[in-house]
XYZ file of C-alpha atoms in Angstrom:
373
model
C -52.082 2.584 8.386
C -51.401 -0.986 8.102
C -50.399 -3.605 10.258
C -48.238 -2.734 13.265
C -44.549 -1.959 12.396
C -41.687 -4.585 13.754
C -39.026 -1.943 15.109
C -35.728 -2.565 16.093
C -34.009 -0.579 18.701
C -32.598 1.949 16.283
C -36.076 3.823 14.978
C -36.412 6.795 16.683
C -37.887 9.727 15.296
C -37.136 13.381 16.722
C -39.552 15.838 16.206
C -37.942 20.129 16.452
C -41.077 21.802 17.445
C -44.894 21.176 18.913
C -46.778 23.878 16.721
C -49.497 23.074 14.616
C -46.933 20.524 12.742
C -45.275 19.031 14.860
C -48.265 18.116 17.400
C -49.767 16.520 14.945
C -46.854 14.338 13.426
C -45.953 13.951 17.012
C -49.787 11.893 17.216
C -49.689 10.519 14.459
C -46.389 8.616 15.241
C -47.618 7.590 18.663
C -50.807 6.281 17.056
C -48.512 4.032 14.852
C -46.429 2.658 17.689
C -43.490 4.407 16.044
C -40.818 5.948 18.812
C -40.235 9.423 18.935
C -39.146 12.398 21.185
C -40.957 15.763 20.528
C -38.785 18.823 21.847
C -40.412 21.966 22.448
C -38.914 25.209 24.362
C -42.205 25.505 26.526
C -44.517 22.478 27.843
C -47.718 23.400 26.470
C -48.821 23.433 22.810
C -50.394 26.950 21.846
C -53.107 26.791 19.265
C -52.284 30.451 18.161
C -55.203 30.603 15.328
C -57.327 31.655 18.532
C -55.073 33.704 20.213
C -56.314 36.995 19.200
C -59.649 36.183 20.706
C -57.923 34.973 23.508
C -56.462 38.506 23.811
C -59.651 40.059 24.159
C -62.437 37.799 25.691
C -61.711 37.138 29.255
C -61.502 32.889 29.619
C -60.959 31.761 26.237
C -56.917 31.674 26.739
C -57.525 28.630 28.606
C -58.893 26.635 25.412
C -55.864 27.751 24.148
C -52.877 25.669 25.772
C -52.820 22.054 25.726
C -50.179 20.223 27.949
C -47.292 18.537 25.528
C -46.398 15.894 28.845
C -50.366 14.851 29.252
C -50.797 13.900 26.007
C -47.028 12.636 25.027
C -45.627 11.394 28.321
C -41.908 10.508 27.826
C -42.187 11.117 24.713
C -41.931 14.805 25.203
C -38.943 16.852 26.135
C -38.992 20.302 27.269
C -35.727 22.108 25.717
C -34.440 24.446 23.116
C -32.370 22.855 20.407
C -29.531 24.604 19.240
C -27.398 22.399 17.027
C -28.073 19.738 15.095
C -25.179 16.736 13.746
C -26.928 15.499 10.612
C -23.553 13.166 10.114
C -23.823 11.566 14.374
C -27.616 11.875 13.347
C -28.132 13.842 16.450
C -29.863 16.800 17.804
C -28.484 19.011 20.355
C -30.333 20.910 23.580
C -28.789 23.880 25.370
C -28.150 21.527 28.398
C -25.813 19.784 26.355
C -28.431 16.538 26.042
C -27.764 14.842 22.420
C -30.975 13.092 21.669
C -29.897 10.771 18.575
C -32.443 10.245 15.480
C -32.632 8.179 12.913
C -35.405 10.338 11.651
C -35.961 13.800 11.639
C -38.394 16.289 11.366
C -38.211 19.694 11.324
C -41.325 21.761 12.053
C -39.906 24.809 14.031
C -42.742 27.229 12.906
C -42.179 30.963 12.741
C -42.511 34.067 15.360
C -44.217 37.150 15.495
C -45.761 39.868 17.740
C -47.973 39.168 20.648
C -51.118 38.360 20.952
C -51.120 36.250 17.456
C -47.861 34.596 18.243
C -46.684 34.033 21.977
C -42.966 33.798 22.131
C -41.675 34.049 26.110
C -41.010 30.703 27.566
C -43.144 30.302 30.656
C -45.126 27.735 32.115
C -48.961 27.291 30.558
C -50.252 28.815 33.570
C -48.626 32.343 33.142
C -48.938 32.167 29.192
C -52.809 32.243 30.178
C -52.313 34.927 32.629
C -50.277 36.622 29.923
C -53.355 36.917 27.853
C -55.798 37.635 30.711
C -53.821 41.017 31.492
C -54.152 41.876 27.786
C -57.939 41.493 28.001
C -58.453 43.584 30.740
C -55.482 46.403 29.380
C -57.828 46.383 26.273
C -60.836 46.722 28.235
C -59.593 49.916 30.102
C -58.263 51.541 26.614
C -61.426 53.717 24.563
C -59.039 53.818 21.512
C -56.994 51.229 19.814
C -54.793 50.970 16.995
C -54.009 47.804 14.983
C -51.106 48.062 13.294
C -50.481 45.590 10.333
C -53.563 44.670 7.944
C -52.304 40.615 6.843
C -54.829 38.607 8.086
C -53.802 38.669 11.596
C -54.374 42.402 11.990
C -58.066 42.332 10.386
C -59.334 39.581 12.142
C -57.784 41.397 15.338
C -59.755 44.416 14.695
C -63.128 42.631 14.088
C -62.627 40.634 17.242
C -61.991 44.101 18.931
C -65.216 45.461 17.376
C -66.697 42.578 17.940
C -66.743 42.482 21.364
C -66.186 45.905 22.087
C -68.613 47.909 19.587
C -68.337 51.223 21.342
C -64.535 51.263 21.268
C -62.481 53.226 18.370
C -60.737 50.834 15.843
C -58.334 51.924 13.760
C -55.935 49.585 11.491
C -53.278 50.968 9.559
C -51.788 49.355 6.876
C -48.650 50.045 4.625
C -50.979 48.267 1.448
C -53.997 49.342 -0.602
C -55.587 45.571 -0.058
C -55.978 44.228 3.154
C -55.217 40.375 4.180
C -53.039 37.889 2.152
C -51.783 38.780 -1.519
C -52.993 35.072 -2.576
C -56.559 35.798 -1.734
C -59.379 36.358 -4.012
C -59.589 40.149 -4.715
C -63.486 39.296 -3.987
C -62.658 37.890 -0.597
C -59.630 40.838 0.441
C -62.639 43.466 -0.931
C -65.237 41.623 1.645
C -62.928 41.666 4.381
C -62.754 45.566 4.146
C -66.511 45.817 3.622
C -66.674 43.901 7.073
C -64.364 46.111 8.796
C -66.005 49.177 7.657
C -69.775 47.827 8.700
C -68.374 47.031 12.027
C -66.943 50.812 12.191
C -63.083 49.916 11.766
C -61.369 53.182 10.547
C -59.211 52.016 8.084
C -55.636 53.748 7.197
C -54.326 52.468 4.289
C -51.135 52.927 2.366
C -49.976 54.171 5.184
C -46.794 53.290 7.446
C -46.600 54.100 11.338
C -42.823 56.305 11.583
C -42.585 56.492 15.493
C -43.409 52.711 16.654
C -39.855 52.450 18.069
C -41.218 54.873 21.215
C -44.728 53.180 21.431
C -45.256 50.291 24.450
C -47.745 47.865 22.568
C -50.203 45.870 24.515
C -50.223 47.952 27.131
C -52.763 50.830 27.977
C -51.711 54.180 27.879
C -54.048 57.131 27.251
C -53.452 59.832 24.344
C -50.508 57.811 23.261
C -49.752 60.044 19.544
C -49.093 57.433 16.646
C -47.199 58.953 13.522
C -47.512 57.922 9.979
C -44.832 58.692 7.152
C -47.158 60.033 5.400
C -48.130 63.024 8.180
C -51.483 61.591 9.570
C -51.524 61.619 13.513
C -53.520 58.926 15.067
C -54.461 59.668 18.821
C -54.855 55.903 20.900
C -54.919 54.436 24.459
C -53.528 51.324 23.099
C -50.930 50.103 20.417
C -51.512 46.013 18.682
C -48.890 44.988 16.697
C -50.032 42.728 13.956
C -47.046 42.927 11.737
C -44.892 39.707 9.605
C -44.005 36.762 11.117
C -40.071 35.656 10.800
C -39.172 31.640 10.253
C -37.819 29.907 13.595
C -34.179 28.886 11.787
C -31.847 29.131 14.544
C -31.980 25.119 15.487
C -30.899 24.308 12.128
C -29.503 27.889 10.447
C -25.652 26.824 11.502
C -26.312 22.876 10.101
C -28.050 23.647 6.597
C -27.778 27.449 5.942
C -27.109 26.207 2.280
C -30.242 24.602 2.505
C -32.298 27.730 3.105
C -34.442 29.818 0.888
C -33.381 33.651 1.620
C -36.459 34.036 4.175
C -34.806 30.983 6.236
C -37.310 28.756 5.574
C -35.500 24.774 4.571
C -35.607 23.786 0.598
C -37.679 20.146 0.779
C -38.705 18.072 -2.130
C -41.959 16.654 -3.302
C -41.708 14.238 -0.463
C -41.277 17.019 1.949
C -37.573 16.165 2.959
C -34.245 18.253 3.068
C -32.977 18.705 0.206
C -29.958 16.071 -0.051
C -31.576 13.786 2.904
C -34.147 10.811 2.982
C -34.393 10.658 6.645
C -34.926 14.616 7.430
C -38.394 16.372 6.621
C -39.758 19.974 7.217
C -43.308 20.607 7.759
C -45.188 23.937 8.625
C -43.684 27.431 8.230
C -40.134 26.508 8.117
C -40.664 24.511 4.792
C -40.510 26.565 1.778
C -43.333 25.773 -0.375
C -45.438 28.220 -2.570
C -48.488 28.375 -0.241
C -49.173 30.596 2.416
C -47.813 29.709 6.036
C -51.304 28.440 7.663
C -51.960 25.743 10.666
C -53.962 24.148 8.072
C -50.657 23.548 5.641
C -48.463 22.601 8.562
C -51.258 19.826 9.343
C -51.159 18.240 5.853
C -47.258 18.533 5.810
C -47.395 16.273 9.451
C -49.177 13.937 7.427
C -47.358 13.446 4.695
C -43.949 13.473 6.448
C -45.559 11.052 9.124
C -46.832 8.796 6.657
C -43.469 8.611 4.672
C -41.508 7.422 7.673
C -44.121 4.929 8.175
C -43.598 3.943 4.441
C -39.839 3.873 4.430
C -39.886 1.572 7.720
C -42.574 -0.816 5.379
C -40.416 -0.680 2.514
C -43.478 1.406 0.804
C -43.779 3.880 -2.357
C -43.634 7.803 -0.632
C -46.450 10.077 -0.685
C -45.618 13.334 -2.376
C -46.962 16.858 -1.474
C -48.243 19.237 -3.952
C -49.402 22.686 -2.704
C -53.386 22.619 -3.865
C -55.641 25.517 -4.895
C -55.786 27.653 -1.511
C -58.008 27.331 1.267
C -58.600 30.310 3.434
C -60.715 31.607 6.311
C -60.887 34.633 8.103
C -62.363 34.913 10.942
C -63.743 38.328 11.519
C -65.354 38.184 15.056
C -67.563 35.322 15.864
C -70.422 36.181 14.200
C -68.566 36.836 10.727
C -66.006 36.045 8.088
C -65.320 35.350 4.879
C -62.641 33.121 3.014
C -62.031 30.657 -0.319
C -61.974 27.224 -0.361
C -59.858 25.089 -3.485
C -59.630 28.431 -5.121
C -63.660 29.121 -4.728
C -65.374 32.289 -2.412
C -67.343 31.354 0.294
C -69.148 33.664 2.591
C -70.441 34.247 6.282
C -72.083 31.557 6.577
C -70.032 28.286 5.924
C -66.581 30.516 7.341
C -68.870 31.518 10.837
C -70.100 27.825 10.774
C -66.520 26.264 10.225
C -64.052 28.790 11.818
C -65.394 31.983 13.524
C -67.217 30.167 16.467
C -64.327 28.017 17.980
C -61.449 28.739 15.668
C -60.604 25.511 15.836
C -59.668 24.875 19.337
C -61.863 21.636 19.473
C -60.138 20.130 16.802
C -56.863 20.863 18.125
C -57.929 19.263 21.962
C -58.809 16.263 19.838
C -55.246 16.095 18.136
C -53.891 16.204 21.293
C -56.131 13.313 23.051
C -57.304 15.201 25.863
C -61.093 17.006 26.855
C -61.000 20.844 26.416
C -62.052 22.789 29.603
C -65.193 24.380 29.736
């Protein structure tokens, strides 16, 4: 950006969540010299693209957790928001703290099942130890089902396989196609060619009818999976890869009429509320026509970043249009497959980009800090 800001007391920006948005608007503001508070429930940010690795090889869930209060110093405050005053212009913590904004952003991500999500609110150490138990329950159990077959349950299975060729894979899924529905039908055809070289057994069409009574995560031998459909699946271990649900409940009760029906927040071109120049939503809790990725929520911190800077300078806003889709799966380390602006690319570039770190180097850069060894 340009030349330093002149700021008067009154600019302070409050950022609702450290995901893959909010970490990154939350840098780019501190590169700018702009104030800001970031809240987040827990104190480390979780880059969750690798977590399903992290799940199964035995050290990697250390890459994976980046301390907010290293990198953001008072600028960070551990707490869960549950209220927000768009008339005071202030957001409210369970503790009854009001941290007063005069800018706003919104980037509360969504939730979903353990291991691609992690949703308990512990310190960074036991979120790693929560992932080291899951490696070595994995390692005791011959047989595991994946259940869900988005692009969170295939790249789960070929991490499985990956690292654990002897072991029996299965993935059911309630679809014909596996992975996203905006994919290439080249690149949702590859990734079941790649499951089925690396000996997934795939289920598909299929919907489990007894996961109510089934512990996932968690060996347990000749556990009896049931489909609708009849088919009995003997495992040792149950993964659930299943949808991920929009974080709404800091802002449901302030701008239900706001929301799209999935609880994601209606946002313009510029990327704010609906009805407000000084509140933006970034990430998965902005509802755009694109698919909820760490890559999106990364271009939304920019743009929203950028247009606070511009408002302060008196500037023109940046606008946001969702582009042709980029898209990598990472199926193991040694393969994948993907589309970039709308094009197929293969193992190569997507084991070259994603597959070998899955990011995590880029994300220990965001944050300013060296990623352990």
């Amino acid at each position: 950006m340009g030349s330093r800001l002149s700021l008067d007391d009154s600019v302070r920006v409050v950022v609702v969540g450290g995901g893959f948005g909010g970490a990154a608007a939350a840098s780019l503001l501190q590169s700018w010299a702009i104030p800001f508070v970031l809240v987040d429930v827990r104190d480390a940010f979780h880059h969750n693209v690798a977590g399903l690795r992290a799940a199964v090889q035995s050290g990697f869930a250390k890459k994976t957790f980046i301390s907010y209060s290293v990198t953001f110093g008072d600028s960070f405050r551990q707490g869960k928001v549950v209220g927000i005053d768009p008339v005071r212009q202030q957001v409210l913590l369970s503790d009854g703290e009001e941290l007063h904004y005069s800018h706003l952003i919104l980037a509360t991500g969504s939730d979903g099942p353990f291991p691609g999500k992690f949703n308990k609110v512990i310190d960074m150490e036991s979120a790693i130890q929560t992932y080291e138990d899951m490696v070595k329950e994995i390692e005791k159990s011959e047989r595991i089902l994946v259940v869900g077959g988005g692009a969170a349950g295939v790249e789960m299975a070929a991490e499985i396989k990956t690292e654990y060729p002897a072991k029996e894979v299965t993935l059911i899924h309630s679809q014909i196609a596996l992975a996203d529905v905006e994919l290439l039908d080249s690149v949702r055809q590859e990734v079941k060619e790649i499951l089925l070289r690396k000996g997934v057994r795939l289920l598909l069409s299929e919907r489990v009818s007894n996961l109510e009574s089934l512990t996932p995560n968690r060996f347990q031998k000749d556990m009896v999976v049931r489909t609708e459909k009849g088919t009995e699946v003997v495992v040792d271990m149950v993964v659930l890869c299943t949808g991920i649900k929009i974080n709404d409940s800091a802002y449901a009760a302030a701008f239900g009429d706001k929301m799209a029906s999935n609880g994601a927040l209606k946002v313009n071109e510029h990327l704010q509320l609906e009805g407000y120049e000084n509140i933006y939503a970034i990430g998965d809790c902005a509802d755009l026509k694109e698919p909820k990725m760490a890559y999106h929520a990364g271009l939304h911190a920019n743009i929203a970043a950028t247009n606070i800077y511009n408002s302060l300078a008196h500037k023109p806003l940046k606008t946001y249009k969702p582009g042709s889709l980029t898209f990598l799966l990472s199926m193991g380390r040694n393969d994948g497959v993907g589309q970039v602006n709308g094009y197929y690319v293969g193992r190569l570039l997507v084991t070259t980009a994603k597959s070998r770190d899955l990011f995590v180097s880029k994300s220990w850069k965001t944050m300013g800090q060296a990623m352990p060894s």
